[in-house]
XYZ file of C-alpha atoms in Angstrom:
400
model
C 94.028 110.181 110.411
C 97.543 109.072 111.315
C 100.557 111.311 111.794
C 102.552 111.829 108.570
C 105.039 108.957 108.373
C 107.696 111.298 106.995
C 107.322 113.751 109.891
C 109.913 111.860 111.943
C 112.234 111.722 108.940
C 112.109 115.460 108.411
C 112.992 115.982 112.071
C 115.796 113.423 112.309
C 117.489 114.221 108.999
C 117.024 117.990 108.943
C 120.045 119.784 107.491
C 121.906 116.683 106.277
C 124.527 117.581 103.677
C 124.287 114.354 101.679
C 120.646 113.559 100.889
C 119.983 110.115 99.466
C 116.297 110.597 100.296
C 115.144 112.480 97.192
C 113.081 110.392 94.809
C 112.675 112.722 91.829
C 114.587 112.935 88.577
C 117.174 115.698 88.164
C 115.210 118.942 88.728
C 114.669 121.319 85.850
C 115.520 125.007 86.134
C 113.472 127.824 84.650
C 116.353 128.923 82.377
C 116.645 125.342 81.125
C 112.911 125.125 80.518
C 112.914 128.492 78.719
C 115.769 127.379 76.463
C 114.014 124.108 75.607
C 110.898 126.072 74.660
C 112.851 128.576 72.544
C 114.840 125.848 70.819
C 111.704 124.210 69.485
C 110.377 127.596 68.342
C 107.402 127.760 70.686
C 107.538 131.531 71.154
C 103.762 131.760 71.612
C 103.990 129.666 74.758
C 106.755 131.863 76.147
C 104.706 134.948 75.338
C 101.713 133.378 77.061
C 103.809 132.749 80.178
C 105.121 136.311 80.283
C 101.731 137.936 79.668
C 99.097 135.694 81.267
C 96.529 137.211 83.591
C 95.979 136.211 87.212
C 92.368 135.137 87.043
C 91.261 131.817 88.485
C 91.759 128.930 86.091
C 88.843 126.516 85.628
C 88.323 123.904 88.335
C 90.281 120.830 87.326
C 92.601 122.688 84.962
C 92.535 124.710 81.762
C 91.613 122.962 78.543
C 94.965 123.594 76.837
C 96.954 121.845 79.578
C 94.508 118.960 79.821
C 94.684 118.497 76.054
C 98.501 118.489 76.140
C 98.445 115.828 78.865
C 96.031 113.681 76.877
C 98.206 113.983 73.778
C 101.696 113.549 75.255
C 101.060 111.073 78.066
C 98.063 109.116 76.776
C 98.766 109.159 73.011
C 95.429 110.892 72.305
C 93.564 107.778 73.455
C 92.050 110.067 76.067
C 90.795 113.622 75.616
C 90.972 116.757 77.742
C 87.622 115.737 79.249
C 89.283 112.655 80.779
C 91.935 114.670 82.660
C 91.555 116.437 86.009
C 94.445 118.676 87.125
C 95.587 119.085 90.743
C 98.353 120.944 92.595
C 100.592 117.852 92.689
C 99.910 114.145 93.068
C 99.278 113.912 96.820
C 95.917 115.691 96.828
C 94.934 113.847 93.632
C 95.285 110.447 95.330
C 93.380 111.626 98.378
C 90.579 113.043 96.226
C 90.184 109.725 94.391
C 89.878 107.916 97.704
C 87.264 110.379 98.946
C 85.287 109.859 95.741
C 85.391 106.059 95.572
C 86.225 104.610 99.023
C 83.320 106.102 101.015
C 79.745 105.027 101.726
C 80.187 101.378 102.645
C 83.060 100.568 100.298
C 85.782 98.133 101.333
C 89.191 98.900 99.823
C 92.412 96.965 99.228
C 95.881 98.513 99.383
C 99.457 97.235 99.460
C 102.208 97.871 101.968
C 104.865 99.130 102.444
C 104.144 102.128 100.284
C 103.696 105.859 100.008
C 101.392 106.838 102.860
C 98.565 108.193 100.720
C 98.452 104.980 98.674
C 98.132 102.959 101.874
C 95.953 105.063 104.185
C 93.824 107.431 102.084
C 90.814 105.041 101.859
C 90.658 105.090 105.661
C 90.156 108.858 105.485
C 87.031 108.502 103.339
C 83.823 109.133 105.268
C 81.736 106.003 105.759
C 84.354 103.595 104.428
C 83.792 99.922 105.280
C 87.388 99.127 106.089
C 90.686 98.668 104.311
C 92.661 95.454 103.842
C 96.415 95.904 103.641
C 98.262 93.221 101.687
C 102.008 93.050 102.397
C 104.632 92.965 99.682
C 107.746 90.907 100.419
C 111.311 90.981 99.080
C 111.278 87.184 98.645
C 108.656 87.733 95.935
C 110.610 90.661 94.458
C 108.109 92.966 96.190
C 105.389 91.904 93.738
C 101.644 91.858 94.364
C 100.609 88.439 95.676
C 97.700 87.627 93.385
C 96.359 84.810 95.587
C 96.192 87.070 98.643
C 94.572 89.750 96.501
C 91.816 87.349 95.445
C 91.296 86.217 99.046
C 90.905 89.808 100.247
C 88.009 90.650 97.912
C 84.594 90.975 99.575
C 81.168 91.641 98.042
C 81.591 95.346 98.891
C 85.191 95.642 97.695
C 84.954 98.418 95.108
C 88.267 100.290 95.357
C 91.877 99.152 94.985
C 95.056 101.245 95.041
C 98.109 100.091 93.132
C 101.465 101.846 92.838
C 103.307 100.858 89.668
C 106.234 101.424 89.378
C 106.309 100.727 93.092
C 107.579 103.225 95.638
C 109.858 102.679 97.582
C 111.471 99.899 95.540
C 111.403 101.025 91.916
C 109.943 97.619 91.016
C 107.464 97.245 88.161
C 104.977 94.400 87.761
C 104.794 92.360 84.555
C 102.299 92.971 81.770
C 100.741 89.589 82.570
C 100.205 90.499 86.231
C 98.634 93.829 85.284
C 96.221 92.037 82.931
C 95.361 89.501 85.646
C 94.589 92.193 88.220
C 92.453 94.141 85.747
C 90.489 91.001 84.815
C 89.798 90.253 88.483
C 88.676 93.825 89.166
C 86.503 93.884 86.064
C 84.733 90.734 87.234
C 83.973 92.376 90.601
C 83.240 95.900 89.282
C 86.187 97.346 91.253
C 87.730 100.761 90.566
C 91.540 100.734 90.345
C 93.519 103.830 91.266
C 97.108 103.394 90.104
C 99.790 105.763 91.376
C 101.967 106.038 88.243
C 104.282 108.845 89.267
C 107.388 106.889 88.165
C 105.900 105.713 84.869
C 107.937 106.809 81.806
C 111.155 106.185 83.776
C 111.369 102.459 83.044
C 114.967 101.290 82.759
C 113.946 99.259 79.728
C 111.067 100.693 77.695
C 109.862 97.161 76.914
C 108.818 96.871 80.568
C 106.539 99.921 80.403
C 102.960 99.125 81.323
C 99.954 100.783 79.712
C 98.615 103.587 81.865
C 95.765 102.249 83.988
C 93.512 104.960 82.537
C 94.125 103.465 79.094
C 94.128 99.810 80.106
C 90.911 99.592 82.132
C 87.525 101.248 81.764
C 87.331 101.717 85.544
C 90.993 102.611 85.918
C 92.342 105.908 87.247
C 95.933 107.023 86.700
C 97.557 109.398 89.212
C 100.572 111.334 87.909
C 102.781 114.233 88.983
C 105.336 116.236 87.030
C 107.940 116.029 89.797
C 109.179 112.468 89.268
C 109.689 111.720 85.536
C 110.306 115.269 84.352
C 112.023 116.732 87.431
C 109.461 119.558 87.465
C 108.878 119.501 91.223
C 108.364 123.242 91.631
C 105.688 123.346 88.946
C 103.416 121.506 91.431
C 101.134 120.029 88.804
C 99.602 116.576 89.003
C 96.494 114.980 87.563
C 94.067 112.092 87.482
C 93.140 110.462 84.177
C 90.096 108.248 83.645
C 88.105 106.900 80.674
C 84.682 106.934 82.323
C 83.258 110.464 82.314
C 80.770 109.631 85.067
C 83.750 108.696 87.245
C 85.452 111.935 86.256
C 82.379 113.830 87.459
C 82.572 112.089 90.838
C 86.201 113.192 91.056
C 85.222 116.757 90.119
C 82.610 116.787 92.882
C 85.133 115.536 95.457
C 87.803 117.947 94.224
C 85.456 120.881 94.787
C 85.939 120.574 98.559
C 89.726 120.625 98.306
C 92.079 122.606 96.100
C 89.987 122.926 92.988
C 92.291 124.986 90.790
C 95.998 125.611 90.298
C 97.909 128.699 89.164
C 97.977 129.678 85.502
C 101.752 130.144 85.711
C 102.145 126.510 86.821
C 99.875 125.337 84.018
C 101.950 127.124 81.370
C 105.191 125.803 82.847
C 103.691 122.318 82.722
C 102.867 122.815 79.047
C 106.479 123.862 78.436
C 107.647 120.661 80.117
C 105.285 118.482 78.111
C 106.375 120.190 74.895
C 109.927 119.000 75.541
C 108.900 115.724 77.174
C 110.888 113.334 74.981
C 114.151 115.216 75.405
C 113.683 115.749 79.141
C 112.836 112.091 79.740
C 115.806 110.942 77.659
C 118.254 113.091 79.618
C 116.773 112.162 83.003
C 116.737 108.471 82.139
C 120.400 108.580 81.159
C 121.265 110.114 84.545
C 119.197 107.487 86.337
C 120.816 104.555 84.531
C 124.316 105.863 85.222
C 123.497 106.348 88.866
C 121.838 102.950 89.124
C 125.094 101.385 87.945
C 126.915 103.223 90.759
C 124.354 102.003 93.289
C 124.529 98.384 92.162
C 128.347 98.513 92.291
C 128.125 99.888 95.830
C 125.805 97.067 96.927
C 128.060 94.477 95.292
C 131.198 95.911 96.925
C 129.577 95.946 100.361
C 127.393 92.865 99.910
C 128.271 91.588 103.374
C 126.271 94.531 104.754
C 123.733 95.417 102.029
C 121.477 93.745 99.476
C 118.784 94.995 97.113
C 116.118 93.746 94.735
C 117.349 95.467 91.592
C 114.947 98.237 90.532
C 113.691 98.316 86.958
C 111.873 101.662 86.953
C 112.098 105.094 88.517
C 114.945 106.639 90.500
C 114.526 104.688 93.735
C 115.633 101.431 95.353
C 114.706 99.726 98.628
C 118.053 98.631 100.043
C 118.415 96.142 102.896
C 120.923 96.666 105.714
C 121.754 93.285 107.216
C 122.797 94.223 110.747
C 119.883 96.077 112.297
C 116.668 97.925 111.323
C 116.991 100.897 109.017
C 115.792 103.458 111.561
C 118.831 102.655 113.701
C 121.126 102.930 110.688
C 119.391 106.191 109.843
C 120.167 107.637 113.268
C 123.861 106.886 112.774
C 123.921 108.285 109.251
C 122.034 111.442 110.221
C 124.681 112.256 112.821
C 127.194 112.093 109.963
C 125.214 114.323 107.605
C 123.756 111.535 105.418
C 120.013 111.221 104.799
C 118.154 108.052 103.829
C 114.452 107.143 104.007
C 114.001 104.421 106.665
C 111.253 101.835 106.593
C 109.032 103.887 108.922
C 108.435 106.338 106.052
C 106.487 103.632 104.200
C 104.581 101.692 106.853
C 103.039 102.221 110.243
C 105.515 101.010 112.848
C 104.324 98.761 115.693
C 105.666 100.502 118.811
C 105.244 97.425 120.996
C 107.156 95.248 118.543
C 109.900 97.847 118.407
C 110.166 97.957 122.182
C 110.483 94.177 122.185
C 112.991 94.428 119.317
C 110.790 92.134 117.200
C 111.222 93.762 113.822
C 109.779 92.409 110.567
C 112.337 91.692 107.869
C 111.025 94.649 105.854
C 112.089 97.014 108.652
C 115.728 96.488 107.666
C 115.115 98.238 104.352
C 115.582 101.896 103.491
C 114.909 103.865 100.343
C 117.656 105.454 98.295
C 116.947 107.969 95.528
C 119.368 108.104 92.594
C 117.821 110.533 90.134
C 120.132 113.518 90.574
C 123.446 114.486 89.019
C 124.921 114.828 92.517
C 124.097 111.227 93.452
C 127.628 109.795 92.985
C 129.138 112.259 95.458
C 126.387 111.502 97.980
C 126.928 107.765 97.547
C 130.645 108.324 98.094
C 129.810 109.864 101.473
C 127.888 106.736 102.393
C 130.775 104.547 101.197
C 133.213 106.467 103.393
C 130.971 105.903 106.384
C 130.741 102.185 105.615
C 134.522 101.927 105.342
C 134.940 103.652 108.699
C 132.539 101.231 110.402
C 133.167 98.018 108.463
C 135.337 96.288 111.071
C 132.850 96.857 113.854
C 129.960 95.731 111.656
C 131.823 92.533 110.726
C 132.256 91.663 114.389
C 128.524 92.147 114.927
C 127.725 89.950 111.944
C 129.946 87.216 113.321
C 128.011 87.310 116.589
C 124.720 87.131 114.670
C 125.947 84.117 112.686
C 126.912 82.327 115.889
């Protein structure tokens, strides 16, 4: 198992005043959540929260929460039996890999990406290897379907997708999703799709069906932190049509964190009860902030570029002068936090020593889901203004 890719980030950017690293929607507060619950007259749920006991909840989550998830997120096309609850999304992804990437299975993943979506199949005992397929900005960071087909082996039985894609906030087309599902169906391949930014599409017409709804061997991984801003609730889940697959997940979950707190479950139900309103308000914040980000990139286009995101509260911005870890070091010393490329891919130390960086290494992730984003972006703009003349001279040397 590799070192956590974000470990270096936490060390280098510790204590920064202006964090552009956060990837969640504007966080909820408990008073806000209580008011939303009262306003819709759900006093029974508030009473349940204030008077619940502290017994263990069932492994994989209580029935009432699982039923709410099936109803709100999956339009009752799934039932409570198709949902397995976890303490957040991270352990859910890892559990799916343990269940389906072991015992001689070859897996396919895509990079750069969130570390668990890239490396978790390698952690499965007895796995038969993992093929990493790069995404590139020239293709708008999309899955290369021809390379995907080429990577499939007779024992390829597990694929991890991340749609909308982290770190870029890019969403594949409906056609591409259908094509990938058809290919996997023909080869009897399980698809785990990290969908933590689903429901935050910038245009609802772009929203893809949840993989758990779209494919009989599809698994959706979700967490409450991203769309709803309910980070502290620490509730995530896996959803799947096939009950035999659910049982395999249950068996794998048993050896990890099998149950969550009842308080978190009830808070999650409060969030889901107000889902439409919460998502509307968070989406409005995201779209306003995205406009600020795109204006920033346009104003400083000699230094920055970006493939415009169409989902979530994140963008993968390119700095044109030097790799993002070097920019990050400069920004950190000025109290500004970004997420450099090394947070989303294993860095080749020898290539770095030789200063042979891939083009992707010039990218860094920016999160724009919070109300405070404009003031944080202003801090970055001030830094750019202070260094613009020196950067221009460097660009002129590069051009020569």
